[in-house]
Coordinates of C-alpha atoms and ligand atoms in Angstrom, one line a residue:
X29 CA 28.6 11.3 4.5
X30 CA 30.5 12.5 2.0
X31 CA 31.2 15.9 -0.6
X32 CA 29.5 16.2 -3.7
X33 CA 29.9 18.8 -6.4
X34 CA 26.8 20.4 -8.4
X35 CA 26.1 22.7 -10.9
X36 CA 23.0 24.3 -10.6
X37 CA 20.9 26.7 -12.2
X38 CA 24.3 28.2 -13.2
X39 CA 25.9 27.9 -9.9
X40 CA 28.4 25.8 -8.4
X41 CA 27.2 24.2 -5.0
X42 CA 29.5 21.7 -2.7
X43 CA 26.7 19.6 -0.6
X44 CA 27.5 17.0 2.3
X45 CA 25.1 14.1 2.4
X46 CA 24.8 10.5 2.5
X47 CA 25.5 8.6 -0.6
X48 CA 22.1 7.2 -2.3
X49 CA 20.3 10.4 -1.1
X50 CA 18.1 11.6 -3.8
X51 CA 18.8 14.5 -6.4
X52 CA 15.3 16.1 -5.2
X53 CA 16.0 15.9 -1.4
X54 CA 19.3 17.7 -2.1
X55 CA 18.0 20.4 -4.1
X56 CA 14.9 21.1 -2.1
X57 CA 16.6 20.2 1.4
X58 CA 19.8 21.8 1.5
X59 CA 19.9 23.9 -1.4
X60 CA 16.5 25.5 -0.9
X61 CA 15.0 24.9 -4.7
X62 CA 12.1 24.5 -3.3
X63 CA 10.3 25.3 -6.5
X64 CA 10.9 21.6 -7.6
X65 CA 7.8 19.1 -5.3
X66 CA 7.9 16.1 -4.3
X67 CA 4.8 13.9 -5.2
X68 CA 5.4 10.3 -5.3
X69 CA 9.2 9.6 -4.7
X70 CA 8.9 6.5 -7.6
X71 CA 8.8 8.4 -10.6
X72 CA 5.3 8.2 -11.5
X73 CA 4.0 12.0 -11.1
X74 CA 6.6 14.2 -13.0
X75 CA 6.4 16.8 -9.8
X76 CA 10.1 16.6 -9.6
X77 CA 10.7 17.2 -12.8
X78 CA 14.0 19.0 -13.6
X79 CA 16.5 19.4 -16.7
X80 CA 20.1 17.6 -16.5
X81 CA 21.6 18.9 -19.3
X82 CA 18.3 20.4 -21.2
X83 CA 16.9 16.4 -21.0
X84 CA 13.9 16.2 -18.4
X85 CA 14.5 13.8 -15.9
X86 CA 12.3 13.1 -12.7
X87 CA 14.8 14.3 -9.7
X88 CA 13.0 11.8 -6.6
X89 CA 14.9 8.7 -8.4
X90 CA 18.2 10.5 -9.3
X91 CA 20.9 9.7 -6.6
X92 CA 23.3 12.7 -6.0
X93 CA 26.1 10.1 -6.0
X94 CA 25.7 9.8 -10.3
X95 CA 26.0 13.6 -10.8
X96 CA 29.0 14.9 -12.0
X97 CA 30.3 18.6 -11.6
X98 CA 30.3 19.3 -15.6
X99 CA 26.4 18.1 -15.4
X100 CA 23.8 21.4 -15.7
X101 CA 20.8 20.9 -13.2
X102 CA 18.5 22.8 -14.0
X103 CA 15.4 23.7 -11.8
X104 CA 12.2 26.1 -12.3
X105 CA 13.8 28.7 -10.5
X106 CA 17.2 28.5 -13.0
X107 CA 14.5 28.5 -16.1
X108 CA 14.3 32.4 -16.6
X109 CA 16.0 35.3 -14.5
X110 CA 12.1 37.1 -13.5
X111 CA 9.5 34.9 -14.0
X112 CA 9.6 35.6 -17.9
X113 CA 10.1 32.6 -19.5
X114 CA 7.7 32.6 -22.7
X115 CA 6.0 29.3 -20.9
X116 CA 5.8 31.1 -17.4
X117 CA 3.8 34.2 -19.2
X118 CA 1.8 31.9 -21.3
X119 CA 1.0 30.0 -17.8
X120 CA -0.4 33.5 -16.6
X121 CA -2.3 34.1 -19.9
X122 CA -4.1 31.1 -19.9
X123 CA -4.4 30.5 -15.9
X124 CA -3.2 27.2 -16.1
X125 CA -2.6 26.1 -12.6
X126 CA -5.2 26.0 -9.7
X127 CA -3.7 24.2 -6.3
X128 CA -0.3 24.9 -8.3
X129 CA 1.6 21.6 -6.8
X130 CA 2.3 20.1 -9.9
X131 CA 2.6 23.1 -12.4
X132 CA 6.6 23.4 -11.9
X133 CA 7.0 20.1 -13.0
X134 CA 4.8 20.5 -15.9
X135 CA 6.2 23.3 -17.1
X136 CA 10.2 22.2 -16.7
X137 CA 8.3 19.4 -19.5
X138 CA 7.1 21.5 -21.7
X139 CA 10.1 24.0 -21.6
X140 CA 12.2 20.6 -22.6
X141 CA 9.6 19.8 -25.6
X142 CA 9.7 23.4 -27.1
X143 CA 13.7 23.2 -26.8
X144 CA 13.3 20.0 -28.8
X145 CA 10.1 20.9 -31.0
X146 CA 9.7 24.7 -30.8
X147 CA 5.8 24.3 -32.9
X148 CA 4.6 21.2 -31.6
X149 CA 0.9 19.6 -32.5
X150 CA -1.5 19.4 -30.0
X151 CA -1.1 15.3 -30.3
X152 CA 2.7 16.2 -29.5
X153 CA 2.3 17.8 -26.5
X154 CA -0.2 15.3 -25.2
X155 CA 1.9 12.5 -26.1
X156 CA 4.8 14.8 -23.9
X157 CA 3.1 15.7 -21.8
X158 CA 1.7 12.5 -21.0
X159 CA 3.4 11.5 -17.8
X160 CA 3.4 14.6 -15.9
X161 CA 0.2 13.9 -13.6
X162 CA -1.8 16.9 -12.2
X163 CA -4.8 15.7 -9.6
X164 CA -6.7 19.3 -10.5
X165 CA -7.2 18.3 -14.1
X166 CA -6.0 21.3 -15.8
X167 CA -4.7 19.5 -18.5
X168 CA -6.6 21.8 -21.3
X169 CA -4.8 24.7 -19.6
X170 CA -1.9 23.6 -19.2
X171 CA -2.2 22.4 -23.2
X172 CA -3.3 25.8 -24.2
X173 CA -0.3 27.8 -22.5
X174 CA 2.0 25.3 -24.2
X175 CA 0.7 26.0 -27.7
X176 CA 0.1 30.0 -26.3
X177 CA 3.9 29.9 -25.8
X178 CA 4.9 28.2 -29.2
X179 CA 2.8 30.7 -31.2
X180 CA 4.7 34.0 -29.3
X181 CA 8.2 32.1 -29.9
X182 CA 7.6 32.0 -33.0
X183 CA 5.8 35.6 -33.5
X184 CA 8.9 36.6 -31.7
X185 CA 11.6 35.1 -34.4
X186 CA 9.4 36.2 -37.5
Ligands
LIG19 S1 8.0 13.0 -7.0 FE1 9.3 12.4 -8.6 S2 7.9 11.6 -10.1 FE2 6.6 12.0 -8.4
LIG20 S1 -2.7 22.3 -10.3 FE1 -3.2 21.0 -8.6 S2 -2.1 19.2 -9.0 FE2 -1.9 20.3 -10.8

């Protein structure tokens, strides 16, 4: 076992775990994030998907022991202070999720396109998007809030 130091969703958090143990264990495990899922544990479902500093990055393959302290996780639950990020109210609007498993990880992606590409196309958010696997199919949905979300940005800085 041994100490490691992470910054979190603005927060400083010691944790004492093996070496090797996954990024996504820690922060569900023994930090209580558990907004962030676990799906497939081999990077192929985007369920884990989380920000290290504002790039996103699938947390199941990340191993604590190749964090360091200056790094910023960021998780859904660091995304907004009430649940008001414009993607989180553009999720309500267009009542993207159903079983809701995946629809953290998908929207940790799309908050990490509109930082990069604040009015993207619809083929740029599929081609993001891409990855990010949701077994309910909302994929239209989920597009729809994205582009929702873009358009009241962008109302909101005219
Ligand atoms: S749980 Fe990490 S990509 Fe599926
Ligand atoms: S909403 Fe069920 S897996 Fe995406």
């Amino acid at each position: 076992m041994a100490n490691y130091t992470l910054q979190i969703n603005e927060n400083t958090y010691e944790v004492n775990v093996e070496k090797g143990t996954s990024l996504l264990w820690v922060i569900r495990e023994h930090l209580g994030f558990t907004g962030t899922k676990y799906g497939c544990g081999i990077a192929q479902c985007g369920a884990c998907t989380i920000h290290v500093d504002n790039e996103p990055l699938r947390a199941c393959v990340l191993q604590v022991e190749n964090f360091s302290s200056g790094q910023k996780i960021k998780t859904i639950e660091g995304l907004s202070e009430n649940g008001d990020h414009p993607l989180q109210k553009a999720w309500i609007e267009a009542q993207a999720p159903q079983c809701g498993y995946c629809q953290s990880g998908q929207i940790m992606q799309a908050a990490a396109l509109l930082e990069e590409n604040p009015n993207p196309s619809r083929a740029e958010i599929k081609a993001k998007m891409n990855g990010i696997l949701c077994r309910c199919g909302t994929y239209l949905r989920i597009i729809k809030a994205i582009e929702i979300a873009a358009s009241n940005q962008s109302t909101t800085k005219d």
